[in-house]
Short mmCIF file of C-alpha atoms in Angstrom, two decimals:
data_model
loop_
_atom_site.label_atom_id
_atom_site.label_comp_id
_atom_site.label_asym_id
_atom_site.label_seq_id
_atom_site.Cartn_x
_atom_site.Cartn_y
_atom_site.Cartn_z
CA MET A 1 -17.74 -40.86 27.18
CA THR A 2 -20.65 -39.94 24.91
CA MET A 3 -20.26 -38.90 21.29
CA THR A 4 -20.99 -35.29 22.24
CA ASP A 5 -18.39 -35.33 25.00
CA ARG A 6 -15.84 -36.85 22.66
CA SER A 7 -16.58 -34.21 20.05
CA LYS A 8 -16.15 -31.45 22.62
CA THR A 9 -12.81 -32.76 23.81
CA GLU A 10 -11.59 -33.07 20.24
CA GLU A 11 -12.67 -29.51 19.55
CA ALA A 12 -10.92 -28.34 22.69
CA MET A 13 -7.75 -30.21 21.72
CA LEU A 14 -7.77 -28.63 18.27
CA ASP A 15 -8.35 -25.18 19.73
CA GLY A 16 -5.42 -25.75 22.07
CA LEU A 17 -3.20 -26.80 19.16
CA PHE A 18 -4.25 -23.75 17.13
CA GLU A 19 -3.54 -21.44 20.05
CA ALA A 20 -0.11 -22.92 20.66
CA GLU A 21 0.69 -22.68 16.96
CA ARG A 22 -0.37 -19.03 16.80
CA ARG A 23 1.99 -18.25 19.70
CA THR A 24 4.89 -19.86 17.90
CA ALA A 25 4.46 -18.42 14.43
CA PRO A 26 7.36 -19.40 12.17
CA LEU A 27 9.66 -16.40 11.82
CA PRO A 28 12.09 -15.77 8.99
CA SER A 29 15.81 -15.44 9.65
CA GLY A 30 17.42 -12.03 9.97
CA ASP A 31 19.54 -12.84 6.95
CA TRP A 32 16.46 -13.45 4.81
CA LEU A 33 14.86 -10.21 6.01
CA ALA A 34 18.05 -8.31 5.18
CA ARG A 35 17.99 -9.78 1.67
CA MET A 36 14.33 -8.84 1.29
CA GLU A 37 15.12 -5.28 2.36
CA ALA A 38 17.93 -5.05 -0.18
CA MET A 39 15.59 -6.38 -2.87
CA ALA A 40 12.87 -3.89 -1.92
CA LEU A 41 15.32 -0.99 -2.20
CA GLU A 42 16.69 -2.30 -5.47
CA GLN A 43 13.20 -2.54 -6.97
CA GLN A 44 12.07 0.79 -5.60
CA PRO A 45 11.28 3.55 -8.08
CA ALA A 46 13.57 6.58 -7.91
CA PRO A 47 12.33 9.29 -5.55
CA ARG A 48 10.05 11.76 -7.23
CA PRO A 49 11.54 15.26 -7.46
CA ALA A 50 9.98 17.74 -5.11
CA PRO A 51 7.27 19.66 -6.97
CA ALA A 52 8.49 23.07 -8.20
CA PRO A 53 6.80 25.98 -6.44
CA MET A 54 3.83 27.12 -8.47
CA PRO A 55 4.13 30.68 -9.83
CA ARG A 56 1.97 33.11 -7.92
CA LEU A 57 -0.86 33.76 -10.27
CA ARG A 58 -2.84 36.13 -8.14
CA GLY A 59 -1.53 39.64 -8.71
CA GLY A 60 1.90 38.52 -9.87
CA GLY A 61 1.46 39.48 -13.52
CA TRP A 62 -0.09 42.85 -12.68
CA ARG A 63 2.76 43.70 -10.35
CA GLU A 64 5.28 42.94 -13.11
CA ALA A 65 3.36 45.16 -15.57
CA LEU A 66 3.13 47.98 -13.03
CA ARG A 67 6.87 47.80 -12.40
CA ALA A 68 7.50 47.94 -16.17
CA PHE A 69 5.44 51.14 -16.42
CA GLY A 70 7.43 52.77 -13.65
CA GLY A 71 5.20 52.19 -10.63
CA TRP A 72 2.10 53.90 -9.34
CA PRO A 73 3.16 57.54 -10.17
CA ALA A 74 3.73 56.63 -13.81
CA LEU A 75 0.39 54.85 -13.93
CA ALA A 76 -1.33 57.92 -12.41
CA GLY A 77 0.23 60.13 -15.08
CA LEU A 78 -0.86 57.72 -17.78
CA ALA A 79 -4.39 57.71 -16.42
CA ALA A 80 -4.48 61.50 -16.34
CA ALA A 81 -3.25 61.67 -19.95
CA CYS A 82 -5.90 59.17 -21.00
CA ALA A 83 -8.61 61.18 -19.24
CA ALA A 84 -7.44 64.36 -20.94
CA GLY A 85 -7.48 62.64 -24.31
CA VAL A 86 -10.98 61.39 -23.72
CA TRP A 87 -12.10 64.89 -22.66
CA ILE A 88 -10.61 66.45 -25.76
CA GLY A 89 -12.33 63.87 -27.89
CA VAL A 90 -15.68 64.10 -26.23
CA ALA A 91 -15.88 67.86 -25.55
CA SER A 92 -17.81 70.00 -28.04
CA PRO A 93 -15.57 71.34 -30.86
CA GLN A 94 -17.34 74.73 -30.58
CA THR A 95 -14.43 76.34 -28.73
CA MET A 96 -11.90 75.27 -31.31
CA THR A 97 -14.12 76.50 -34.13
CA THR A 98 -14.38 79.89 -32.46
CA LEU A 99 -10.66 80.08 -31.94
CA LEU A 100 -9.84 79.17 -35.49
CA SER A 101 -12.52 81.26 -37.18
CA ALA A 102 -11.26 83.71 -39.85
CA ASP A 103 -12.91 86.84 -38.35
CA SER A 104 -10.94 86.57 -35.19
CA GLY A 105 -7.56 87.89 -36.20
CA ASN A 106 -6.11 88.36 -32.74
CA THR A 107 -6.86 84.92 -31.80
CA LEU A 108 -5.51 83.65 -35.06
CA SER A 109 -2.29 85.59 -34.63
CA ALA A 110 -2.05 84.27 -31.15
CA LEU A 111 -2.13 80.86 -32.62
CA ASP A 112 0.35 81.68 -35.38
CA PRO A 113 3.59 80.03 -34.47
CA ALA A 114 5.52 82.97 -36.02
CA SER A 115 3.93 86.11 -34.59
CA GLY A 116 4.39 89.71 -35.82
CA PHE A 117 6.82 90.35 -33.01
CA ASP A 118 8.95 87.50 -34.13
CA TYR A 119 9.00 88.77 -37.69
CA ALA A 120 10.06 92.22 -36.44
CA MET A 121 12.88 90.74 -34.43
CA LEU A 122 14.10 88.98 -37.52
CA GLY A 123 13.94 92.17 -39.54
CA LEU A 124 11.32 90.93 -41.92
CA MET B 1 10.04 10.16 7.95
CA PRO B 2 11.74 8.10 10.66
CA TYR B 3 11.10 4.37 10.63
CA ASP B 4 9.33 4.28 14.01
CA ALA B 5 6.89 6.95 12.92
CA MET B 6 5.64 4.64 10.21
CA SER B 7 4.44 1.94 12.58
CA THR B 8 0.96 3.43 12.65
CA GLU B 9 0.74 4.00 8.91
CA SER B 10 -1.52 1.67 6.96
CA ASP B 11 0.02 -0.82 4.55
CA GLU B 12 -1.57 1.10 1.69
CA SER B 13 -0.02 4.43 2.77
CA LEU B 14 3.36 2.80 3.16
CA LEU B 15 3.10 1.24 -0.28
CA ALA B 16 2.27 4.65 -1.78
CA ALA B 17 5.29 6.10 0.01
CA TYR B 18 7.39 3.19 -1.27
CA ALA B 19 6.28 3.92 -4.84
CA ALA B 20 7.27 7.57 -4.31
CA GLY B 21 10.81 6.45 -3.44
CA ASP B 22 10.68 6.61 0.37
CA GLN B 23 13.33 4.19 1.62
CA ALA B 24 12.03 4.17 5.19
CA ALA B 25 8.69 2.97 3.84
CA ALA B 26 10.48 0.15 2.02
CA ARG B 27 12.11 -1.01 5.25
CA ALA B 28 8.90 -0.71 7.23
CA LEU B 29 6.98 -2.78 4.67
CA VAL B 30 9.62 -5.53 4.66
CA GLN B 31 9.56 -5.74 8.46
CA ARG B 32 5.78 -5.81 8.50
CA LEU B 33 4.89 -7.98 5.52
CA GLY B 34 7.96 -10.21 5.20
CA PRO B 35 7.30 -12.31 8.33
CA ARG B 36 3.60 -12.54 7.48
CA ALA B 37 4.25 -13.82 3.97
CA PHE B 38 6.92 -16.20 5.20
CA GLY B 39 4.82 -17.57 8.07
CA HIS B 40 1.85 -18.23 5.85
CA ALA B 41 4.05 -19.95 3.27
CA VAL B 42 5.65 -22.19 5.93
CA ARG B 43 2.25 -23.36 7.10
CA MET B 44 0.94 -23.90 3.62
CA LEU B 45 4.08 -25.78 2.55
CA GLY B 46 4.18 -28.24 5.41
CA GLY B 47 6.93 -26.51 7.34
CA ASP B 48 9.47 -26.30 4.51
CA ARG B 49 11.30 -23.09 5.44
CA ALA B 50 13.57 -22.98 2.40
CA GLU B 51 10.68 -23.26 -0.01
CA ALA B 52 8.68 -20.78 2.06
CA GLU B 53 11.51 -18.27 1.75
CA ASP B 54 11.42 -18.64 -2.03
CA VAL B 55 7.66 -18.22 -2.16
CA ALA B 56 7.61 -15.21 0.16
CA GLN B 57 10.44 -13.62 -1.83
CA GLU B 58 8.54 -14.08 -5.08
CA ALA B 59 5.37 -12.62 -3.53
CA LEU B 60 7.23 -9.58 -2.20
CA LEU B 61 8.93 -9.05 -5.55
CA ARG B 62 5.52 -9.00 -7.22
CA LEU B 63 4.32 -6.49 -4.65
CA TRP B 64 7.25 -4.12 -5.30
CA ARG B 65 6.58 -4.32 -9.02
CA ALA B 66 2.87 -3.68 -8.54
CA ALA B 67 3.50 -0.72 -6.21
CA PRO B 68 3.76 2.09 -8.81
CA GLY B 69 0.38 1.17 -10.31
CA TRP B 70 -1.32 0.49 -6.97
CA ARG B 71 -4.52 2.46 -6.57
CA GLU B 72 -5.31 3.25 -2.97
CA GLY B 73 -8.70 1.97 -1.88
CA GLU B 74 -8.82 -0.70 -4.54
CA ALA B 75 -7.45 -3.65 -2.55
CA LYS B 76 -5.92 -4.26 0.85
CA VAL B 77 -2.21 -4.95 0.57
CA SER B 78 -2.35 -7.78 3.11
CA THR B 79 -5.25 -9.46 1.29
CA TRP B 80 -3.39 -9.19 -2.00
CA LEU B 81 -0.20 -10.60 -0.46
CA TYR B 82 -1.94 -13.56 1.22
CA ARG B 83 -3.61 -14.38 -2.08
CA VAL B 84 -0.32 -14.35 -3.99
CA VAL B 85 1.44 -16.42 -1.32
CA SER B 86 -1.42 -18.92 -1.20
CA ASN B 87 -1.52 -19.33 -4.96
CA LEU B 88 2.24 -19.74 -5.22
CA CYS B 89 2.14 -22.36 -2.46
CA ILE B 90 -0.69 -24.28 -4.11
CA ASP B 91 1.25 -24.29 -7.40
CA ARG B 92 4.27 -25.73 -5.63
CA ILE B 93 2.25 -28.32 -3.73
CA ARG B 94 0.68 -29.51 -6.98
CA LYS B 95 4.04 -29.75 -8.70
CA ARG B 96 5.57 -31.53 -5.73
CA ARG B 97 2.79 -34.01 -5.38
CA GLY B 98 2.09 -34.55 -9.02
CA GLY B 99 -1.58 -34.80 -8.11
CA THR B 100 -1.19 -37.39 -5.35
CA VAL B 101 -0.33 -37.19 -1.69
CA ASP B 102 3.16 -38.48 -1.02
CA LEU B 103 3.77 -38.63 2.70
CA ASP B 104 7.50 -39.04 2.19
CA GLU B 105 7.69 -35.60 0.62
CA ILE B 106 6.06 -33.86 3.55
CA ALA B 107 8.80 -31.84 5.18
CA GLU B 108 9.70 -32.09 8.80
CA PRO B 109 7.56 -29.77 10.88
CA ALA B 110 8.89 -26.30 11.45
CA ASP B 111 10.83 -25.53 14.54
CA PRO B 112 8.10 -23.95 16.61
CA GLY B 113 10.01 -20.96 17.81
CA PRO B 114 12.71 -20.65 20.38
CA GLY B 115 14.57 -23.68 18.98
CA ALA B 116 16.19 -25.89 21.53
CA GLU B 117 14.22 -24.31 24.35
CA ALA B 118 10.91 -25.53 22.96
CA SER B 119 9.58 -28.53 24.77
CA LEU B 120 9.47 -31.86 23.06
CA GLN B 121 5.75 -31.98 23.61
CA GLY B 122 5.31 -28.57 22.01
CA ARG B 123 7.26 -29.75 19.00
CA ALA B 124 5.27 -32.96 18.83
CA ARG B 125 1.99 -31.04 18.95
CA SER B 126 3.11 -28.53 16.34
CA GLY B 127 4.35 -31.35 14.12
CA ALA B 128 1.11 -33.30 14.50
CA LEU B 129 -0.97 -30.25 13.60
CA GLN B 130 1.19 -29.53 10.58
CA GLU B 131 0.93 -33.13 9.39
CA ALA B 132 -2.83 -33.05 9.78
CA LEU B 133 -3.01 -29.73 7.90
CA ASP B 134 -0.91 -31.20 5.10
CA ALA B 135 -3.40 -34.01 4.72
CA LEU B 136 -6.29 -31.62 4.05
CA PRO B 137 -7.33 -30.67 0.53
CA GLU B 138 -5.55 -27.47 -0.54
CA ARG B 139 -8.52 -25.12 -0.29
CA GLN B 140 -9.57 -26.45 3.11
CA ARG B 141 -6.03 -26.09 4.37
CA GLN B 142 -5.82 -22.57 3.03
CA ALA B 143 -9.07 -21.55 4.71
CA VAL B 144 -8.18 -23.20 8.04
CA VAL B 145 -4.69 -21.69 8.12
CA LEU B 146 -6.00 -18.21 7.32
CA ARG B 147 -8.83 -18.45 9.85
CA HIS B 148 -7.29 -20.28 12.78
CA LEU B 149 -3.55 -19.58 12.46
CA GLU B 150 -3.33 -16.20 10.74
CA GLY B 151 -6.42 -15.02 12.62
CA LEU B 152 -8.18 -13.41 9.65
CA SER B 153 -11.91 -12.80 9.51
CA ASN B 154 -14.17 -14.77 7.19
CA PRO B 155 -14.82 -11.76 4.91
CA GLU B 156 -11.06 -11.21 4.59
CA ILE B 157 -10.56 -14.87 3.71
CA ALA B 158 -13.39 -14.64 1.21
CA GLY B 159 -11.51 -11.77 -0.45
CA ILE B 160 -8.27 -13.74 -0.55
CA MET B 161 -9.84 -16.94 -1.87
CA ASP B 162 -12.32 -15.27 -4.24
CA LEU B 163 -15.23 -16.99 -2.49
CA GLY B 164 -18.39 -15.97 -0.72
CA VAL B 165 -18.37 -15.77 3.07
CA ARG B 166 -20.70 -18.78 3.34
CA ALA B 167 -18.34 -20.87 1.25
CA VAL B 168 -15.47 -19.89 3.54
CA GLU B 169 -17.49 -20.87 6.60
CA SER B 170 -18.23 -24.20 5.02
CA LEU B 171 -14.60 -24.82 4.10
CA THR B 172 -13.28 -23.96 7.55
CA ALA B 173 -15.96 -26.07 9.25
CA ARG B 174 -15.16 -29.09 7.09
CA GLY B 175 -11.45 -28.49 7.58
CA ARG B 176 -11.85 -28.40 11.34
CA LYS B 177 -13.87 -31.61 11.35
CA ALA B 178 -11.26 -33.33 9.21
CA LEU B 179 -8.45 -32.15 11.51
CA GLU B 180 -10.30 -33.38 14.58
CA GLY B 181 -10.68 -36.78 12.94
CA LEU B 182 -7.02 -36.90 11.94
CA LEU B 183 -5.80 -35.95 15.41
CA ALA B 184 -8.30 -37.95 17.44
CA GLY B 185 -6.09 -41.01 17.56
CA ARG B 186 -3.06 -39.05 18.79
CA ARG B 187 -4.51 -37.62 21.98
CA ALA B 188 -2.37 -39.67 24.33
CA GLU B 189 0.76 -39.21 22.24
CA LEU B 190 0.28 -35.45 22.32
CA GLY B 191 -0.33 -35.34 26.07
CA TYR B 192 -4.08 -34.75 26.09
CA ASP B 193 -5.86 -36.82 28.69
CA ASP B 194 -9.16 -38.45 28.00
CA ASP B 195 -10.81 -37.39 31.20
#
């Protein structure tokens, strides 16, 4: 047998030994595995609590505010009142000036909270 | 999640589930990694099953303690475990030997599997291989065991041993040559014909 042949047979023998050894991997006993399982559970961190549901951000706050106002009808009334206030503020004061002018007695009496009729009724 | 459903999960996913408190993940990891750690320790420790159990237990304990801080994608769990087992084994071998090889302290070879049913020749071959492995320098033995018995790739072994791939190739090649030399004189005894 040549050196090369001898080397090949030795390689083949070693490969055969490796293969046989891989097939018969040393396995731990069931008792040891049971102990390892108990140890793993003992060392395990406590389960994390389930994450609390996130508050619904989109629209949630607005809905609450709307409910506090009394719903859509109340909001519509509020909007109308706001619009009226803006109109009163923005509109020209000419009309009010005319109404309240001193040379317009009828109008002034109309605006007097205690009219002549009322005074007559009271005997004044 | 039921235990069976975890068989396809990666080690890293299972470890993350373990850290989150999933008991099924704990059981799955023990079943998957326990035999691997034990088997590697047996081969590194010359077939000493009792010592291998201690080493594998220590390695698993370290894994459970590392689990909460484990960052997925940073390291493979199996690579990490092989490295810990290997290092623990080398520490024990050094302590046992006190720096010299004492053949009397080499344990009897491991029972190669189905106990009494294994053939005498199978036991003799397994024992001869284990004895030859025990005679190798630690790093060569580690590389040969990981490559030829655990079936890992050279890059994986490089990761475990903190070496370059070329260095691993060199170690395994030298280890193989040494084993062939150690076993060459036992061909007939082990039932290998010279033809």
